Coordinates of C-alpha atoms and ligand atoms in Angstrom, one line a residue:
M271 CA 16.7 -17.2 15.5
E272 CA 18.8 -18.7 18.8
F273 CA 21.3 -16.7 20.6
S274 CA 24.7 -17.0 23.1
V275 CA 27.0 -14.9 24.3
H276 CA 30.6 -15.0 24.8
T277 CA 33.5 -13.3 26.4
A278 CA 36.5 -14.3 24.5
N279 CA 39.8 -13.6 22.6
P280 CA 38.2 -13.3 19.1
A281 CA 41.3 -14.4 17.6
K282 CA 40.2 -17.8 19.1
A283 CA 36.4 -17.6 18.4
E284 CA 35.6 -21.0 16.8
T285 CA 33.1 -20.1 14.8
A286 CA 31.7 -20.4 10.9
C287 CA 31.6 -16.9 10.1
L288 CA 33.2 -13.8 12.2
A289 CA 31.7 -10.8 11.4
V290 CA 33.7 -7.4 12.5
P291 CA 33.1 -3.7 12.3
V292 CA 35.9 -1.8 10.3
F293 CA 36.0 2.0 10.6
N294 CA 37.7 3.7 7.7
D295 CA 40.2 4.7 9.4
S296 CA 43.6 2.9 10.2
E297 CA 42.5 2.4 14.0
L298 CA 40.4 -1.1 14.3
L299 CA 38.4 -1.5 17.8
P300 CA 40.1 -3.2 20.1
A301 CA 38.8 -6.9 19.5
V302 CA 39.5 -6.1 15.7
A303 CA 42.5 -5.0 16.4
K304 CA 43.6 -8.7 18.5
L305 CA 42.1 -10.0 15.0
D306 CA 44.8 -8.1 13.0
D307 CA 47.3 -8.6 15.6
A308 CA 46.6 -12.9 15.3
S309 CA 46.3 -12.1 11.5
E310 CA 49.6 -10.8 10.3
R311 CA 47.8 -7.8 9.9
L312 CA 45.5 -8.6 7.4
I313 CA 42.2 -6.6 8.0
S314 CA 44.3 -3.3 8.2
Q315 CA 46.2 -3.9 5.1
L316 CA 43.1 -4.6 3.3
V317 CA 41.7 -1.1 4.2
E318 CA 45.4 0.6 3.8
S319 CA 45.4 -1.1 0.4
G320 CA 41.3 0.3 -0.7
D321 CA 40.9 -3.5 -1.1
F322 CA 38.2 -3.1 1.4
D323 CA 36.1 0.3 1.2
A324 CA 34.6 0.4 4.8
A325 CA 32.2 2.9 4.1
V326 CA 28.7 2.5 6.2
G327 CA 27.1 -0.9 4.8
N328 CA 30.1 -2.2 3.0
T329 CA 31.0 -5.9 3.4
L330 CA 34.0 -7.9 2.3
M331 CA 33.5 -12.0 3.1
L332 CA 37.0 -13.4 3.2
P333 CA 36.6 -17.3 2.7
F334 CA 39.5 -18.4 5.1
A335 CA 41.2 -16.6 8.4
P336 CA 44.6 -17.5 8.3
G337 CA 45.7 -17.3 11.8
L338 CA 42.5 -16.7 13.7
G339 CA 39.7 -19.3 15.3
T340 CA 36.7 -18.6 12.6
E341 CA 36.3 -20.6 9.4
R342 CA 35.8 -16.6 7.6
L343 CA 36.1 -13.5 8.3
L344 CA 33.3 -10.6 7.5
L345 CA 34.1 -7.5 7.4
V346 CA 31.5 -4.6 8.0
G347 CA 32.1 -1.1 7.3
L348 CA 31.0 1.5 9.3
G349 CA 32.0 4.4 7.9
A350 CA 34.0 7.5 9.6
R351 CA 34.3 7.2 13.7
E352 CA 32.9 10.4 13.7
K353 CA 30.0 10.0 12.2
C354 CA 29.0 6.7 13.5
K355 CA 25.9 7.3 15.6
D356 CA 22.4 5.2 15.7
A357 CA 21.8 5.3 11.8
A358 CA 25.3 4.1 10.4
F359 CA 25.6 1.4 13.3
L360 CA 21.7 -0.5 12.4
K361 CA 22.8 0.0 8.3
A362 CA 26.3 -1.6 9.4
L363 CA 24.4 -4.6 11.2
D364 CA 21.4 -4.7 8.3
A365 CA 24.3 -5.5 6.0
A366 CA 25.8 -7.7 8.0
A367 CA 23.1 -9.8 8.7
S368 CA 22.4 -9.9 5.1
A369 CA 25.6 -11.2 3.7
L370 CA 25.5 -13.4 6.8
I371 CA 22.2 -15.8 6.1
K372 CA 23.4 -16.1 1.9
L373 CA 26.4 -18.1 3.7
P374 CA 26.2 -22.1 4.2
I375 CA 26.3 -22.4 7.8
D376 CA 24.1 -22.5 10.7
E377 CA 26.0 -20.4 13.1
A378 CA 27.8 -16.9 13.0
C379 CA 30.0 -14.8 15.6
L380 CA 29.1 -10.4 15.9
A381 CA 31.3 -8.5 17.4
F382 CA 29.3 -5.6 17.3
T383 CA 28.5 -5.0 21.3
D384 CA 31.7 -3.2 21.7
V385 CA 31.1 -0.1 19.1
P386 CA 30.9 3.3 21.0
L387 CA 28.0 4.4 20.5
E388 CA 26.9 7.7 22.2
D389 CA 23.9 6.7 25.4
R390 CA 23.8 3.1 23.8
D391 CA 24.4 0.1 26.2
S392 CA 25.4 -3.3 25.1
A393 CA 21.6 -4.5 25.5
W394 CA 20.6 -1.9 23.3
K395 CA 23.3 -3.0 21.0
A396 CA 22.8 -6.8 21.5
R397 CA 19.4 -6.5 21.0
K398 CA 20.0 -4.4 17.3
V399 CA 21.7 -7.3 16.7
M400 CA 18.8 -10.3 17.4
E401 CA 16.6 -8.3 15.6
A402 CA 18.8 -7.3 12.4
G403 CA 19.0 -10.6 12.5
E404 CA 15.6 -12.1 12.3
R405 CA 14.6 -9.4 10.0
A406 CA 17.0 -10.5 7.5
L407 CA 16.0 -14.1 7.8
Y408 CA 12.0 -13.0 6.8
R409 CA 10.9 -14.9 3.8
F410 CA 7.4 -14.4 2.8
D411 CA 7.0 -17.1 -0.5
T412 CA 3.7 -18.7 1.1
F413 CA 2.0 -18.5 -2.3
K414 CA 4.8 -19.7 -4.9
S415 CA 5.1 -22.4 -6.3
Q416 CA 8.4 -22.7 -5.7
P417 CA 9.3 -21.5 -2.0
L418 CA 12.6 -18.7 -2.0
P419 CA 15.5 -20.4 -0.8
R420 CA 16.1 -20.5 3.3
A421 CA 19.0 -19.5 4.6
S422 CA 20.7 -22.0 7.0
L423 CA 21.5 -19.9 9.8
Q424 CA 20.1 -20.9 12.9
R425 CA 22.6 -18.5 15.7
F426 CA 24.4 -16.0 16.4
T427 CA 26.8 -15.5 18.9
L428 CA 27.3 -12.6 20.3
L429 CA 31.0 -11.2 21.0
L430 CA 31.7 -9.6 24.5
S431 CA 35.3 -8.0 25.5
E432 CA 33.8 -7.5 29.1
S433 CA 32.0 -10.2 30.6
D434 CA 30.1 -8.1 33.3
E435 CA 28.7 -7.3 30.5
A436 CA 27.6 -10.2 29.4
E437 CA 23.8 -10.7 31.4
Q438 CA 23.1 -7.5 30.2
A439 CA 23.6 -8.5 26.6
R440 CA 21.7 -11.7 27.1
E441 CA 18.5 -9.6 28.3
G442 CA 18.8 -7.2 25.3
A443 CA 19.4 -10.5 22.8
H444 CA 16.0 -11.9 24.4
I445 CA 13.9 -8.6 23.5
G446 CA 15.7 -8.3 20.2
V447 CA 14.6 -11.8 19.2
A448 CA 11.1 -11.0 20.6
V449 CA 11.0 -7.9 18.6
G450 CA 11.9 -9.1 15.4
Q451 CA 9.6 -12.4 15.5
G452 CA 7.2 -9.4 16.6
I453 CA 8.3 -7.1 13.3
N454 CA 8.2 -10.6 10.9
A455 CA 4.5 -11.3 12.3
A456 CA 3.3 -8.3 11.7
R457 CA 4.9 -8.3 8.0
T458 CA 3.3 -11.8 7.2
L459 CA 0.0 -10.4 8.2
G460 CA 0.2 -7.5 6.1
N461 CA 1.8 -8.9 3.1
L462 CA -1.4 -11.8 2.8
P463 CA -4.3 -10.5 0.2
G464 CA -7.0 -9.3 0.9
N465 CA -9.0 -12.6 0.0
I466 CA -7.3 -14.2 2.6
C467 CA -6.7 -11.9 5.4
T468 CA -10.0 -11.0 6.2
P469 CA -11.5 -9.4 9.4
R470 CA -12.6 -13.1 10.3
Y471 CA -9.2 -14.1 9.4
L472 CA -7.4 -11.5 11.7
A473 CA -9.9 -12.9 14.5
E474 CA -8.9 -16.3 14.1
Q475 CA -5.2 -14.8 14.4
A476 CA -6.2 -13.6 17.7
E477 CA -7.6 -16.8 19.1
K478 CA -4.4 -18.5 17.6
L479 CA -2.2 -16.3 19.6
A480 CA -4.6 -17.0 22.6
A481 CA -4.2 -20.7 22.4
G482 CA -0.9 -20.4 22.3
S483 CA 0.0 -18.0 25.1
E484 CA -0.7 -20.6 28.1
G485 CA -3.4 -18.7 29.3
R486 CA -1.7 -15.5 29.7
L487 CA -3.8 -14.3 26.6
T488 CA -7.6 -13.9 26.6
T489 CA -9.7 -13.2 23.7
E490 CA -13.2 -11.8 23.0
I491 CA -14.3 -11.6 19.4
L492 CA -17.5 -8.8 18.9
D493 CA -19.1 -10.5 15.8
E494 CA -21.8 -8.0 13.9
D495 CA -24.9 -8.7 15.8
A496 CA -22.7 -8.1 19.2
L497 CA -21.7 -4.8 17.8
E498 CA -25.1 -4.4 16.2
T499 CA -26.5 -5.1 20.2
L500 CA -23.7 -2.8 21.5
G501 CA -24.4 0.0 18.9
A502 CA -21.1 0.0 17.0
H503 CA -22.9 1.2 13.8
S504 CA -19.9 3.7 12.9
L505 CA -17.6 0.4 12.7
L506 CA -20.9 -1.5 11.4
S507 CA -21.2 1.1 8.4
V508 CA -17.8 0.5 7.0
G509 CA -18.5 -3.0 6.2
H510 CA -22.2 -2.6 4.8
G511 CA -21.0 -3.3 1.3
S512 CA -19.0 -6.1 1.9
R513 CA -19.4 -9.7 2.3
E514 CA -16.9 -10.1 4.8
P515 CA -18.7 -9.7 7.9
S516 CA -16.6 -7.2 10.0
R517 CA -15.3 -7.7 13.5
L518 CA -14.3 -6.4 17.0
I519 CA -11.0 -8.3 18.2
V520 CA -10.3 -7.6 21.6
M521 CA -7.0 -9.4 23.6
R522 CA -6.4 -9.1 26.8
Y523 CA -3.0 -9.6 29.1
Q524 CA -2.4 -9.4 32.6
G525 CA 0.9 -9.4 33.9
A526 CA 1.2 -6.7 36.2
E527 CA 1.3 -8.3 40.2
D528 CA -1.2 -6.2 41.2
T529 CA -4.6 -7.0 38.8
T530 CA -6.5 -4.1 39.1
E531 CA -3.8 -2.2 37.9
A532 CA -4.8 0.3 35.0
P533 CA -3.8 -1.1 31.3
H534 CA -2.3 0.0 29.0
V535 CA -4.2 -0.3 25.3
L536 CA -3.2 -0.5 21.9
V537 CA -6.2 -0.2 19.3
G538 CA -5.3 -0.8 15.1
K539 CA -7.2 0.1 12.5
G540 CA -7.7 -3.4 10.5
I541 CA -9.6 -2.4 7.1
T542 CA -8.2 -5.8 5.2
F543 CA -9.1 -4.3 2.3
D544 CA -10.1 -0.4 1.4
T545 CA -11.5 0.4 -2.0
G546 CA -12.5 3.7 -0.7
G547 CA -16.3 2.5 -0.9
I548 CA -18.5 4.9 -2.9
S549 CA -16.4 7.2 -2.8
L550 CA -14.3 4.9 -5.0
K551 CA -10.3 5.0 -5.2
P552 CA -8.5 5.3 -8.7
G553 CA -7.1 2.4 -9.7
E554 CA -3.2 2.9 -9.9
A555 CA -1.8 0.9 -6.9
M556 CA -5.3 0.2 -5.0
D557 CA -3.8 -3.5 -4.6
E558 CA -1.6 -1.9 -2.2
M559 CA -4.9 -1.4 -0.1
K560 CA -4.6 -4.8 1.4
F561 CA -1.9 -3.3 3.8
D562 CA -4.6 -1.2 5.3
M563 CA -4.7 -3.6 7.9
C564 CA -1.2 -2.9 9.1
G565 CA -2.2 -1.0 12.0
A566 CA -3.9 -4.4 13.2
A567 CA -0.9 -6.5 12.2
S568 CA 1.6 -4.3 14.2
V569 CA -1.0 -4.8 17.7
F570 CA -0.9 -8.3 16.4
G571 CA 2.9 -8.3 16.2
T572 CA 3.2 -6.3 19.5
V573 CA 1.3 -8.9 20.8
T574 CA 3.5 -11.6 19.7
A575 CA 6.6 -9.7 21.2
V576 CA 4.6 -9.4 24.5
L577 CA 3.9 -13.2 24.7
A578 CA 7.7 -13.6 24.5
I579 CA 9.0 -11.0 26.8
K580 CA 6.1 -11.4 29.7
P581 CA 6.4 -7.2 31.1
R582 CA 4.9 -6.8 34.1
L583 CA 2.1 -4.9 33.1
N584 CA -1.7 -5.4 32.2
L585 CA -2.4 -4.3 28.2
V586 CA -5.6 -4.5 26.2
F587 CA -5.4 -5.2 22.4
I588 CA -7.9 -3.9 20.2
V589 CA -8.2 -4.5 16.9
A590 CA -11.1 -2.9 14.5
A591 CA -11.4 -5.0 11.9
A592 CA -13.5 -4.4 8.5
E593 CA -14.1 -4.3 4.8
N594 CA -14.5 -1.4 3.0
M595 CA -16.1 -2.3 -0.5
P596 CA -18.8 -0.6 -2.5
D597 CA -22.2 -2.5 -3.2
G598 CA -25.7 -1.3 -2.9
A599 CA -25.7 -1.4 0.9
A600 CA -23.0 0.3 1.4
T601 CA -22.9 3.7 3.1
K602 CA -23.3 6.9 0.9
P603 CA -21.7 10.0 0.9
G604 CA -24.5 12.4 3.3
D605 CA -25.3 9.5 5.4
I606 CA -25.7 9.9 8.7
I607 CA -24.8 7.4 11.3
H608 CA -24.9 7.0 15.0
T609 CA -21.1 6.0 16.6
L610 CA -20.8 3.5 19.8
K611 CA -20.6 7.0 21.7
G612 CA -23.9 8.5 20.7
L613 CA -22.0 11.2 18.8
T614 CA -23.8 11.1 15.3
V615 CA -21.4 11.4 12.0
E616 CA -22.0 12.6 8.7
V617 CA -20.4 10.5 6.6
L618 CA -19.1 12.9 3.2
N619 CA -16.6 10.4 2.2
T620 CA -16.9 7.0 2.8
D621 CA -12.8 7.0 1.9
A622 CA -12.3 8.1 5.4
E623 CA -13.3 4.9 6.5
G624 CA -10.7 4.2 9.3
R625 CA -11.9 7.1 11.5
L626 CA -15.2 5.5 11.5
V627 CA -14.2 2.1 12.5
L628 CA -11.4 3.3 15.3
C629 CA -13.7 6.1 16.8
D630 CA -15.6 2.9 17.8
A631 CA -13.0 0.8 19.5
L632 CA -11.8 4.4 20.7
T633 CA -14.9 3.9 22.8
Y634 CA -15.0 0.6 23.4
A635 CA -11.8 1.5 25.5
E636 CA -13.2 3.4 27.4
R637 CA -14.8 0.5 29.8
F638 CA -11.0 -0.4 30.6
E639 CA -10.3 2.7 32.3
P640 CA -6.7 2.6 30.4
A641 CA -3.8 4.1 31.8
S642 CA -3.2 5.1 27.8
V643 CA -4.4 4.2 24.7
V644 CA -2.4 4.4 21.6
D645 CA -4.2 4.3 18.2
I646 CA -2.4 3.0 15.1
A647 CA -3.8 3.0 11.5
T648 CA -2.7 3.7 8.0
L649 CA -5.2 6.3 8.1
T650 CA -4.3 9.2 5.5
G651 CA -2.6 10.0 2.3
A652 CA -1.7 13.1 3.5
C653 CA 0.8 11.9 6.1
I654 CA 2.9 10.3 3.4
I655 CA 2.8 14.0 1.5
G656 CA 3.7 15.4 5.4
L657 CA 6.3 13.1 6.4
G658 CA 7.3 10.9 3.6
H659 CA 8.2 7.2 4.6
H660 CA 10.6 7.4 7.0
A661 CA 8.7 9.0 10.4
T662 CA 5.2 7.9 11.6
G663 CA 2.8 10.6 12.4
L664 CA 2.3 11.1 15.8
L665 CA -0.8 13.1 17.2
S666 CA -1.9 13.4 21.3
N667 CA -4.0 15.2 23.6
D668 CA -1.2 14.7 26.1
D669 CA 2.5 16.0 25.7
D670 CA 3.9 13.4 28.4
L671 CA 2.5 10.9 26.0
A672 CA 3.5 12.3 23.5
L673 CA 7.0 12.5 24.8
D674 CA 7.1 8.8 25.8
I675 CA 6.8 7.5 22.1
L676 CA 8.9 10.0 20.9
D677 CA 11.4 8.2 23.3
A678 CA 9.9 4.8 22.4
G679 CA 10.9 5.6 18.7
D680 CA 13.9 6.8 19.4
T681 CA 15.0 3.8 21.2
A682 CA 13.5 1.4 19.0
W683 CA 14.9 3.4 15.8
D684 CA 11.4 3.2 14.8
R685 CA 10.6 7.1 14.4
A686 CA 7.6 9.4 14.6
W687 CA 7.2 12.8 14.8
H688 CA 5.0 14.8 16.7
L689 CA 2.2 17.2 15.0
P690 CA 0.0 19.6 16.5
L691 CA -3.7 18.6 17.3
W692 CA -4.7 22.7 18.0
D693 CA -8.3 23.1 18.8
E694 CA -8.2 25.7 15.7
Y695 CA -8.1 22.4 13.4
Q696 CA -11.7 21.2 14.9
E697 CA -13.8 23.6 13.2
Q698 CA -13.1 21.9 9.5
L699 CA -14.9 19.0 10.9
D700 CA -18.5 20.7 11.5
S701 CA -21.3 19.6 9.7
N702 CA -24.7 21.2 9.2
F703 CA -26.3 17.9 9.5
A704 CA -24.8 15.7 12.1
D705 CA -22.6 16.3 15.0
L706 CA -19.3 16.3 12.9
A707 CA -18.4 15.2 9.7
N708 CA -15.7 12.4 8.8
I709 CA -13.7 14.8 6.7
G710 CA -12.2 18.2 7.2
G711 CA -11.4 19.4 3.7
R712 CA -7.9 19.3 2.1
P713 CA -5.9 21.3 4.5
A714 CA -3.6 19.1 6.9
G715 CA -5.4 16.0 6.7
T716 CA -3.7 14.2 9.0
I717 CA -4.4 16.6 11.7
T718 CA -8.0 16.5 11.0
A719 CA -8.4 12.6 11.0
A720 CA -6.4 13.1 14.8
C721 CA -9.1 15.5 15.7
F722 CA -12.0 13.5 14.8
L723 CA -10.8 10.5 16.6
S724 CA -9.9 12.9 19.5
R725 CA -13.5 13.9 20.0
F726 CA -13.6 10.0 20.9
A727 CA -10.9 9.9 23.4
D728 CA -11.3 12.2 25.7
H729 CA -11.6 10.2 28.4
F730 CA -7.9 8.6 28.8
P731 CA -4.7 10.0 27.4
W732 CA -4.5 9.1 24.3
A733 CA -1.7 9.0 21.1
H734 CA -2.6 8.4 17.6
L735 CA -0.2 7.2 15.2
D736 CA -0.5 7.6 11.3
I737 CA 1.6 4.7 10.1
A738 CA 0.3 5.7 6.6
G739 CA 3.8 6.0 4.9
T740 CA 5.6 3.5 6.9
A741 CA 3.7 0.3 7.4
W742 CA 5.0 -0.9 3.9
H743 CA 7.3 -0.1 1.0
S744 CA 5.9 0.2 -2.4
G745 CA 7.8 -0.6 -5.7
K746 CA 10.6 -3.2 -6.0
Q747 CA 10.6 -4.0 -2.6
K748 CA 6.8 -4.0 -1.9
G749 CA 6.2 -5.4 1.3
A750 CA 5.2 -4.6 4.8
T751 CA 7.5 -3.4 6.8
G752 CA 6.4 -4.4 10.4
R753 CA 6.5 -1.1 11.9
P754 CA 5.5 0.1 14.1
V755 CA 6.3 -2.8 16.6
G756 CA 9.3 -1.9 18.1
L757 CA 8.1 1.5 18.9
L758 CA 5.0 -0.2 20.4
T759 CA 7.0 -2.8 22.5
Q760 CA 9.4 -0.2 23.4
Y761 CA 6.8 2.0 24.6
L762 CA 5.1 -0.8 26.7
L763 CA 8.3 -1.8 28.1
D764 CA 9.3 1.6 29.3
R765 CA 5.8 1.6 31.2
E766 CA 7.0 -1.4 33.3
T767 CA 9.8 0.8 34.4
D768 CA 7.4 3.3 35.4
V769 CA 5.6 1.7 37.9
Q770 CA 9.3 0.1 39.0
V771 CA 10.0 3.5 40.3
E772 CA 6.9 4.5 41.2
N773 CA 6.7 1.8 43.5
S774 CA 10.1 2.5 44.9
D775 CA 9.2 6.0 45.0
D776 CA 6.9 5.0 48.0
Ligands
BES119 N1 -6.4 4.2 4.1 C1 -6.8 5.4 3.5 C2 -5.1 6.2 3.2 C3 -4.0 6.0 2.9 C4 -3.8 6.0 1.7 C5 -2.8 5.2 3.1 C6 -2.6 5.7 0.5 C7 -1.6 4.7 2.3 C8 -1.8 5.2 1.9 C9 -7.2 6.0 4.2 O1 -8.5 5.1 4.4 C10 -8.2 6.7 3.1 O2 -8.5 6.9 2.2 N2 -8.1 7.8 3.4 C11 -8.0 9.4 3.0 C12 -9.0 10.2 3.4 C13 -9.5 11.6 2.8 C14 -10.8 11.0 1.8 C15 -10.3 12.9 4.0 C16 -6.8 10.3 1.9 O3 -6.2 9.8 2.8 O4 -7.1 10.3 0.9
MN120 MN1 -10.0 4.8 2.9
ZN121 ZN1 -8.1 2.9 4.7

């Protein structure tokens, strides 16, 4: 979606639709008060009469706006002034964006950058407006004979009252578009069915991203022969029961001035379908295991955002892709496999396959001598029991890294919650026959899964994001959410500031 930034009297703004935020008290925001004055108190009368209930996320479309430059006026409720925090603001933005895309217009103007929010500047607000617009425009109708109706909306004009904030707003809007597009790219990969989105399909996506990157992204795809030669038997063991060959996908982005600067690495779980293997899952909702590559999808989505934002950072993106199927050649419970690191694993449950592909990918990441490694995985059902569908699970071997990720999640409003990774949990993985088992029993399933990964992440600051509860919606709204592309992109952008701070220190 395109955008522009304008500082003008909102009453004079000539646009197809002007969307304005309204608190549920009688006091209007300064820009909205100007509109009110110019329209014979149209807005305040609607609020006072109760014709517009300005509860958070309520909207009212006025097809005429006498006295104003705009053709239509969209009132958007922000609720109570004292309760208007990030969550209310974002809910109102989503409501505004979904109302706007339904209109037969190609351009709309929004006056949300003046809403007072603690610790949020115009750049942040502009970013969120654009992100909401991009997300609202998303359609997934590739497989529908009748395409879903397309919105005609193509441009948001952000209306500012302070002209000195225009530049920040523009920068924020640019990031918002990039993140929104990254989120939508992740949603599409997630939504694609397992018969289309295979490990080879994911590898092709990496090649396409590299081909369109003007040389800024390079890819290396390791096929099964290469993985065999390397010794990545744990990753390979997961795909043994599948007709679809496994892949380790590596993408590199070299944006730092210093080409030797240590990269930040993202590693995504790319199980393109998880039947559970020989430890077969029950049938109910098994279709949703096509979403078991949403960690990988979030890595691709972040690559998409990074290519648009062009941060001055060195980055490596790794996707461990396999399909987990039962078959005569499949790994069986009790089988012992050799990981790339050299540790042996007793596979007590073939449904705990994510950690088996990730452990080899983490070992592979060591060769880049990373500044940090973050893996993203739909790893455990237990994470849904513990945190539900709002927070992503966060576990880390480095408390500073964990805090950086929590911060990024807060800024992006794509939040995570820190769980303990104490040594005491490690013994749940003891095996009588190998170096470790791939499951740790029922207690603290999310933590023991992370404990397993931690054994392969001892050479760098590492964090693990369990997105089992946040990567997709079930039920009527079934579909991938694109989380945690917002968090990951923010985490990486914040690292660029780290470098600037370090440089200015010396
Ligand atoms: N992909 C699943 C985790 C999952 C299940 C995510 C349901 C979202 C919804 C993962 O591969 C898995 O099957 N994990 C097992 C681990 C267990 C066998 C230790 C689980 O959570 O049941
Ligand atoms: Mn599984
Ligand atoms: Zn899985």
